[in-house]
């Protein structure tokens, strides 16, 4: 649409400021989707919509789009995609220079306060600048891309239009523990565990990181995403269980310990342990199982082994609050998907009014899926506007 007038209103000083800080300043802009068994796994909210939209503009399309725009990309071993430069500013500058080239006007420090149906066809966009000066402009088409906001006030601008809103709550956080000595093992990573919220079916797999406030790492972040609403409802006070042996059940762990005991009968428990642990974490786990670390493997006995197996496969932790993960939060909730046409992202009630990105009730686990949702939706909306 080379002849159309496109204006972006940004309340902040700099456009794309959020993109600049993504992925710790490196911008994890998408994911290869290898190892993602289903779209549902990546998008706890909005999977059905994303499944449909990804057919229009997939992670491969995003990859190609950025490479065509001159950004060399690399796929990490964990399937996350980053610019080779490892610099999020390359993404920001590429987008800004393309906008500049195509005549998109960016108005920074202009907060949109209200979007209303105009007198003629189209919409009036009300703004206020940093000096408090207000302005109103009319447009045929308006796309709301105001991102996530854990506070409902972030959606005040569309309040009068009567959209259904799914109450926003935070997602992607680590979990705090109260007075648990495991926090002394800060920095310890266990490659693959299963974490679950006790009393629910909510569970997640992946590496676990012990921090000085509690538990973090991909497994916990995923758990916080899958359980975002449940955890908010219980005020982030609940019990979680860790299976330190990933998917292995009690019988399998029992077998592994029996074999370890047979091969190391005269060695002390503290000196021989499964490879997935370091010695400090192993000592902690022995302590939690009420076992003397100086005991020899031959002396463990059935009772001792059962206690150890119970700790290793189902250790419970009392959660007392949440914490930010590298300042990364996304919003679960937002404009309800029932308000929009799933093929175009246009409002069902207001033709020419679109939504894209985290403002919608769509959010993902970490790994580049949230930005992929933003690119995909932007593409779909743009295509629909052209039509
Ligand atoms: C620290 C951090 C790191 C992250 N890292 C990653 C990552 O590596 N990979 C990934 O996939 N996802 C990451 N995410 C999530 C990802 O950044 C977001 O999901 C994504 O940016 C959402 O894009 P969006 O365009 O919908 O909203 P945003 O990028 O949030 O953009 C919305 C913009 O609208 C502006 N705005 C809001 N209200 C108004 C208003 N009333 N008037 C005018 N302007 C307004 C805001 O200032 C903002 O600039 C990260 C998030 C955070 C917080």
Coordinates of C-alpha atoms and ligand atoms in Angstrom, one line a residue:
X1 CA 0.0 0.0 0.0
X2 CA 2.6 2.6 -1.1
X3 CA 0.1 5.4 -1.2
X4 CA -1.5 5.0 2.2
X5 CA -0.6 7.1 5.2
X6 CA 0.7 5.0 8.0
X7 CA 1.3 6.5 11.4
X8 CA 2.7 4.6 14.5
X9 CA 1.9 6.2 17.9
X10 CA 4.3 5.2 20.6
X11 CA 3.9 6.4 24.2
X12 CA 7.6 5.9 25.0
X13 CA 10.7 7.9 24.0
X14 CA 12.0 5.2 21.6
X15 CA 10.1 3.0 19.3
X16 CA 10.7 -0.8 19.7
X17 CA 12.2 -0.2 23.1
X18 CA 10.9 -3.6 24.2
X19 CA 12.5 -5.4 21.3
X20 CA 15.8 -3.8 22.2
X21 CA 15.8 -5.6 25.6
X22 CA 14.5 -9.0 24.4
X23 CA 16.6 -12.1 24.9
X24 CA 18.9 -10.2 27.3
X25 CA 19.7 -7.6 24.6
X26 CA 20.3 -10.3 22.0
X27 CA 16.7 -10.7 20.8
X28 CA 15.5 -14.3 20.6
X29 CA 13.3 -13.5 17.6
X30 CA 11.9 -16.9 16.8
X31 CA 12.4 -20.6 17.3
X32 CA 13.0 -23.5 14.9
X33 CA 10.0 -25.3 16.6
X34 CA 12.1 -28.5 16.6
X35 CA 11.3 -30.4 19.8
X36 CA 7.9 -28.6 20.1
X37 CA 5.5 -31.5 19.9
X38 CA 2.5 -29.2 19.2
X39 CA 1.6 -25.6 18.9
X40 CA -0.3 -26.0 22.3
X41 CA 3.0 -26.7 24.0
X42 CA 4.4 -23.3 22.9
X43 CA 1.2 -21.3 23.2
X44 CA -0.7 -22.0 26.4
X45 CA -3.1 -19.3 25.4
X46 CA -4.2 -18.8 21.8
X47 CA -2.8 -22.1 20.4
X48 CA -5.8 -22.7 18.0
X49 CA -5.5 -19.2 16.6
X50 CA -1.7 -19.5 16.3
X51 CA -2.0 -22.8 14.5
X52 CA -4.1 -21.1 11.9
X53 CA -2.0 -18.0 11.6
X54 CA 1.3 -19.7 11.5
X55 CA 0.2 -21.3 8.2
X56 CA 0.1 -17.7 6.8
X57 CA 3.5 -16.6 8.3
X58 CA 5.5 -19.3 10.0
X59 CA 8.8 -19.3 11.9
X60 CA 10.5 -20.2 8.5
X61 CA 8.8 -17.1 6.9
X62 CA 10.0 -14.9 9.8
X63 CA 13.6 -16.4 9.4
X64 CA 13.5 -15.7 5.7
X65 CA 12.0 -12.2 6.1
X66 CA 14.7 -11.1 8.4
X67 CA 17.5 -12.6 6.3
X68 CA 16.1 -10.9 3.2
X69 CA 16.2 -7.7 5.2
X70 CA 19.9 -8.3 5.7
X71 CA 19.9 -9.8 9.2
X72 CA 22.0 -12.9 9.4
X73 CA 20.4 -15.4 11.8
X74 CA 21.7 -18.4 13.8
X75 CA 19.8 -21.3 15.3
X76 CA 21.2 -22.3 18.7
X77 CA 21.4 -25.8 20.0
X78 CA 18.3 -25.2 22.1
X79 CA 16.4 -24.2 18.9
X80 CA 16.2 -20.5 19.8
X81 CA 16.9 -18.1 16.8
X82 CA 19.1 -15.0 17.4
X83 CA 20.8 -12.6 15.0
X84 CA 24.4 -13.7 14.4
X85 CA 25.5 -10.2 15.7
X86 CA 23.9 -11.2 19.1
X87 CA 22.6 -7.7 19.1
X88 CA 18.9 -6.9 19.4
X89 CA 19.6 -3.4 18.1
X90 CA 20.2 -4.9 14.7
X91 CA 16.6 -6.1 14.7
X92 CA 15.4 -2.7 15.9
X93 CA 17.4 -0.7 13.4
X94 CA 16.4 -3.0 10.5
X95 CA 12.7 -2.5 11.3
X96 CA 13.1 1.3 11.8
X97 CA 15.0 1.7 8.5
X98 CA 12.4 -0.2 6.6
X99 CA 9.7 1.9 8.1
X100 CA 11.6 5.0 7.2
X101 CA 12.2 3.8 3.7
X102 CA 8.5 3.1 3.2
X103 CA 7.3 6.4 4.6
X104 CA 5.9 5.2 7.9
X105 CA 5.6 8.1 10.3
X106 CA 6.5 7.3 13.9
X107 CA 5.2 9.6 16.6
X108 CA 7.0 9.0 19.9
X109 CA 5.9 10.2 23.3
X110 CA 2.3 10.2 22.1
X111 CA 0.1 8.1 24.3
X112 CA -3.2 6.9 22.7
X113 CA -5.9 7.6 25.3
X114 CA -9.0 6.6 23.3
X115 CA -10.1 5.0 20.1
X116 CA -13.6 5.9 19.1
X117 CA -15.8 5.3 16.0
X118 CA -15.5 8.4 13.9
X119 CA -18.2 10.6 12.5
X120 CA -17.7 9.2 9.1
X121 CA -16.3 5.8 8.3
X122 CA -13.2 4.9 10.3
X123 CA -11.9 5.8 13.7
X124 CA -10.8 8.8 15.8
X125 CA -7.5 8.3 17.6
X126 CA -7.1 10.5 20.7
X127 CA -3.6 11.1 21.9
X128 CA -1.8 13.1 24.6
X129 CA 1.9 14.1 24.5
X130 CA 4.4 14.5 27.3
X131 CA 3.4 18.2 27.8
X132 CA -0.2 17.2 28.2
X133 CA -1.2 18.5 24.8
X134 CA -4.1 16.5 23.3
X135 CA -4.7 15.7 19.6
X136 CA -7.2 13.7 17.6
X137 CA -6.7 12.2 14.2
X138 CA -9.0 10.1 12.0
X139 CA -8.0 6.9 10.2
X140 CA -9.8 4.4 8.0
X141 CA -8.0 1.5 9.7
X142 CA -6.6 1.2 13.2
X143 CA -4.4 -1.6 14.5
X144 CA -4.0 -1.9 18.3
X145 CA -0.6 -3.3 19.1
X146 CA -0.1 -2.0 22.6
X147 CA 1.4 -5.2 24.0
X148 CA 0.7 -7.0 27.2
X149 CA -0.2 -5.2 30.4
X150 CA -0.8 -7.1 33.7
X151 CA -3.0 -4.2 34.7
X152 CA -6.3 -3.9 33.0
X153 CA -5.8 -0.1 32.8
X154 CA -3.4 -0.8 29.9
X155 CA -6.6 -1.3 27.8
X156 CA -8.3 1.9 28.9
X157 CA -8.1 3.3 25.3
X158 CA -10.6 0.8 24.0
X159 CA -12.8 0.8 27.2
X160 CA -15.8 2.4 25.5
X161 CA -15.9 -0.1 22.6
X162 CA -17.2 -2.9 24.8
X163 CA -14.7 -5.7 24.0
X164 CA -14.6 -8.8 26.2
X165 CA -11.4 -8.8 28.1
X166 CA -9.8 -11.8 29.7
X167 CA -8.4 -10.5 33.0
X168 CA -4.6 -10.1 32.5
X169 CA -2.2 -11.8 34.9
X170 CA 1.6 -12.2 34.6
X171 CA 3.3 -15.2 33.0
X172 CA 6.9 -16.3 32.8
X173 CA 8.4 -15.9 36.3
X174 CA 10.5 -17.9 38.6
X175 CA 9.2 -19.2 42.0
X176 CA 10.3 -18.2 45.4
X177 CA 10.8 -20.6 48.3
X178 CA 10.6 -19.6 51.9
X179 CA 13.5 -20.6 54.2
X180 CA 14.6 -23.6 52.1
X181 CA 18.3 -24.4 52.3
X182 CA 18.3 -25.5 48.6
X183 CA 18.7 -21.7 47.8
X184 CA 22.3 -22.0 49.1
X185 CA 23.0 -24.1 46.0
X186 CA 22.4 -21.0 43.8
X187 CA 23.6 -21.5 40.2
X188 CA 23.1 -25.3 40.2
X189 CA 21.5 -26.6 37.1
X190 CA 19.9 -30.0 36.6
X191 CA 19.5 -30.8 32.9
X192 CA 16.1 -32.3 32.8
X193 CA 13.4 -32.5 35.5
X194 CA 9.6 -32.5 35.5
X195 CA 8.0 -29.9 37.7
X196 CA 4.3 -30.0 38.6
X197 CA 1.8 -28.1 40.6
X198 CA 0.6 -30.4 43.4
X199 CA -3.1 -31.1 43.2
X200 CA -3.4 -30.2 39.5
X201 CA -2.4 -31.7 36.2
X202 CA -0.2 -28.7 35.4
X203 CA 3.4 -29.9 34.7
X204 CA 6.4 -28.9 32.6
X205 CA 9.7 -30.4 31.6
X206 CA 13.2 -29.0 31.1
X207 CA 16.3 -27.8 32.9
X208 CA 15.9 -26.5 36.4
X209 CA 18.1 -23.7 37.8
X210 CA 18.4 -23.1 41.6
X211 CA 18.6 -19.4 42.5
X212 CA 19.2 -17.5 45.7
X213 CA 15.5 -17.0 46.0
X214 CA 14.1 -20.3 44.8
X215 CA 13.6 -22.2 41.6
X216 CA 13.9 -21.1 38.0
X217 CA 15.1 -22.3 34.5
X218 CA 13.1 -23.4 31.6
X219 CA 11.1 -26.0 33.5
X220 CA 9.9 -23.5 36.1
X221 CA 9.2 -20.8 33.5
X222 CA 7.1 -23.2 31.5
X223 CA 5.3 -24.2 34.6
X224 CA 4.6 -20.6 35.4
X225 CA 3.2 -20.1 31.9
X226 CA 1.0 -23.2 31.9
X227 CA -0.1 -22.4 35.5
X228 CA -0.2 -18.6 35.2
X229 CA -3.9 -18.2 36.1
X230 CA -3.9 -21.0 38.7
X231 CA -0.8 -19.5 40.4
X232 CA -2.4 -16.0 40.5
X233 CA -5.6 -17.4 42.0
X234 CA -3.7 -19.0 44.8
X235 CA -1.6 -15.8 45.3
X236 CA 1.6 -17.6 44.3
X237 CA 1.3 -19.8 47.5
X238 CA 1.1 -23.4 46.6
X239 CA 3.1 -26.6 46.6
X240 CA 5.1 -27.9 43.6
X241 CA 6.7 -31.3 43.1
X242 CA 10.0 -32.0 41.3
X243 CA 10.9 -35.3 39.7
X244 CA 14.6 -34.9 39.6
X245 CA 14.8 -37.9 37.3
X246 CA 12.6 -36.3 34.6
X247 CA 10.1 -38.9 33.4
X248 CA 11.4 -41.9 35.3
X249 CA 9.0 -43.4 37.7
X250 CA 9.7 -44.8 41.2
X251 CA 10.4 -48.4 39.9
X252 CA 12.9 -47.2 37.3
X253 CA 14.7 -44.9 39.8
X254 CA 14.7 -47.8 42.3
X255 CA 16.4 -50.0 39.7
X256 CA 19.0 -47.4 38.9
X257 CA 19.8 -47.0 42.6
X258 CA 20.0 -50.7 43.1
X259 CA 22.5 -51.0 40.3
X260 CA 24.5 -48.1 41.7
X261 CA 24.5 -49.8 45.2
X262 CA 25.6 -53.1 43.7
X263 CA 28.6 -51.5 41.9
X264 CA 29.6 -49.4 44.9
X265 CA 28.8 -51.4 47.9
X266 CA 31.6 -50.2 50.1
X267 CA 31.5 -46.6 49.1
X268 CA 29.7 -43.9 51.1
X269 CA 26.4 -42.5 49.8
X270 CA 28.0 -39.0 49.7
X271 CA 30.8 -40.1 47.4
X272 CA 28.9 -42.0 44.7
X273 CA 25.7 -40.5 43.1
X274 CA 23.8 -40.3 39.8
X275 CA 25.6 -38.2 37.2
X276 CA 22.8 -35.7 36.9
X277 CA 23.6 -34.2 40.3
X278 CA 26.6 -32.3 41.7
X279 CA 27.9 -33.3 45.1
X280 CA 26.2 -30.3 46.9
X281 CA 22.8 -31.0 45.5
X282 CA 23.2 -34.8 46.2
X283 CA 24.1 -34.0 49.9
X284 CA 21.0 -31.8 50.1
X285 CA 18.8 -34.6 48.7
X286 CA 20.3 -37.2 51.1
X287 CA 19.6 -34.8 53.9
X288 CA 16.0 -34.3 52.7
X289 CA 15.7 -38.1 52.7
X290 CA 16.9 -38.3 56.3
X291 CA 20.0 -40.4 55.3
X292 CA 23.4 -40.2 56.8
X293 CA 25.8 -39.3 54.0
X294 CA 28.5 -41.5 55.5
X295 CA 26.4 -44.6 55.2
X296 CA 27.7 -47.2 52.7
X297 CA 25.6 -48.1 49.7
X298 CA 25.4 -51.7 51.0
X299 CA 23.9 -50.4 54.3
X300 CA 21.1 -48.4 52.6
X301 CA 18.5 -51.0 53.0
X302 CA 15.0 -51.1 51.5
X303 CA 13.6 -48.4 53.8
X304 CA 16.4 -46.0 53.1
X305 CA 16.2 -46.6 49.4
X306 CA 12.4 -46.0 49.4
X307 CA 12.9 -42.7 51.2
X308 CA 15.5 -41.7 48.7
X309 CA 13.4 -42.7 45.7
X310 CA 10.5 -40.7 47.1
X311 CA 12.7 -37.6 47.3
X312 CA 14.2 -38.1 43.9
X313 CA 10.9 -38.6 42.1
X314 CA 8.4 -36.4 44.0
X315 CA 10.1 -33.8 46.2
X316 CA 7.7 -31.2 47.3
X317 CA 8.5 -27.5 47.8
X318 CA 6.4 -24.8 49.4
X319 CA 6.1 -21.8 47.0
X320 CA 5.9 -18.4 48.5
X321 CA 5.7 -15.8 45.8
X322 CA 7.1 -15.2 42.3
X323 CA 10.1 -13.4 40.9
X324 CA 11.1 -12.0 37.6
X325 CA 13.2 -14.0 35.2
X326 CA 15.8 -11.7 33.7
X327 CA 13.0 -9.0 34.0
X328 CA 11.0 -11.1 31.5
X329 CA 7.3 -11.1 32.0
X330 CA 4.6 -11.6 29.4
X331 CA 0.8 -11.1 30.0
X332 CA -1.6 -14.0 30.1
X333 CA -5.0 -12.5 29.1
X334 CA -6.0 -9.4 27.2
X335 CA -8.5 -8.8 24.4
X336 CA -10.6 -12.0 24.2
X337 CA -10.2 -13.9 21.0
X338 CA -13.9 -14.2 20.6
X339 CA -13.9 -10.5 19.6
X340 CA -11.9 -11.0 16.5
X341 CA -12.1 -12.7 13.1
X342 CA -9.4 -15.5 13.5
X343 CA -8.4 -15.2 9.8
X344 CA -7.8 -11.5 9.7
X345 CA -7.6 -10.4 13.4
X346 CA -10.2 -7.7 12.6
X347 CA -12.8 -6.9 15.2
X348 CA -16.1 -8.7 14.5
X349 CA -18.0 -5.6 15.7
X350 CA -15.9 -2.8 14.3
X351 CA -14.7 -3.3 10.7
X352 CA -11.3 -1.7 10.1
X353 CA -10.2 -2.1 13.7
X354 CA -7.6 -4.8 14.2
X355 CA -5.5 -6.3 17.1
X356 CA -2.1 -7.9 16.9
X357 CA 0.5 -9.1 19.4
X358 CA 0.4 -9.5 23.2
X359 CA -2.6 -7.2 23.6
X360 CA -4.6 -10.2 22.5
X361 CA -5.2 -13.2 24.8
X362 CA -2.2 -15.1 23.2
X363 CA 1.1 -15.7 25.0
X364 CA 3.8 -18.3 24.8
X365 CA 6.6 -20.0 26.8
X366 CA 10.1 -18.6 26.4
X367 CA 12.2 -19.4 23.4
X368 CA 11.2 -16.8 20.8
X369 CA 7.6 -17.8 20.5
X370 CA 6.2 -14.5 21.8
X371 CA 8.0 -12.4 19.2
X372 CA 7.0 -15.0 16.5
X373 CA 3.4 -14.4 17.5
X374 CA 3.9 -10.7 17.0
X375 CA 5.6 -11.1 13.6
X376 CA 2.9 -13.6 12.5
X377 CA 0.0 -11.4 13.6
X378 CA 1.5 -8.3 12.0
X379 CA 1.8 -10.1 8.7
X380 CA -1.8 -11.3 8.8
X381 CA -3.2 -7.9 9.7
X382 CA -1.1 -6.2 7.0
X383 CA -2.3 -8.6 4.4
X384 CA -5.9 -8.2 5.4
X385 CA -5.5 -4.4 5.3
X386 CA -4.3 -4.6 1.7
X387 CA -7.3 -6.6 0.8
Ligands
LIG1 C1 12.6 -8.3 29.2 C2 11.8 -9.0 28.2 C3 12.5 -9.9 27.4 C4 11.8 -10.6 26.4 N1 12.5 -11.4 25.6 C5 11.9 -12.1 24.6 C6 12.6 -12.9 23.6 O1 13.8 -12.9 23.6 N2 11.9 -13.5 22.7 C7 10.5 -13.5 22.6 O2 9.9 -14.1 21.8 N3 9.8 -12.7 23.5 C8 10.5 -12.0 24.5 N4 9.7 -11.2 25.3 C9 8.3 -11.0 25.1 C10 8.1 -10.1 23.8 O3 9.0 -9.0 24.0 C11 6.7 -9.6 23.7 O4 5.8 -10.7 23.7 C12 6.5 -8.8 22.4 O5 7.4 -7.7 22.4 C13 5.1 -8.4 22.2 O6 5.1 -7.5 21.1 P1 3.9 -6.5 20.9 O7 4.2 -5.7 19.7 O8 2.6 -7.1 21.1 O9 4.0 -5.5 22.2 P2 5.3 -4.7 22.7 O10 6.5 -5.1 22.1 O11 5.1 -4.6 24.2 O12 5.0 -3.2 22.1 C14 3.9 -2.4 22.5 C15 4.2 -1.0 22.4 O13 3.0 -0.2 22.6 C16 3.4 0.9 23.3 N5 2.1 1.3 24.0 C17 1.4 0.7 24.9 N6 0.3 1.4 25.2 C18 0.3 2.5 24.4 C19 -0.6 3.6 24.3 N7 -1.7 3.7 25.0 N8 -0.3 4.6 23.4 C20 0.9 4.5 22.6 N9 1.8 3.5 22.8 C21 1.4 2.5 23.6 C22 4.4 0.4 24.3 O14 5.1 1.5 24.8 C23 5.2 -0.5 23.5 O15 6.3 0.1 22.9 C24 10.4 -10.5 26.3 C25 9.7 -9.6 27.2 C26 10.4 -8.9 28.1 C27 9.7 -8.0 29.0

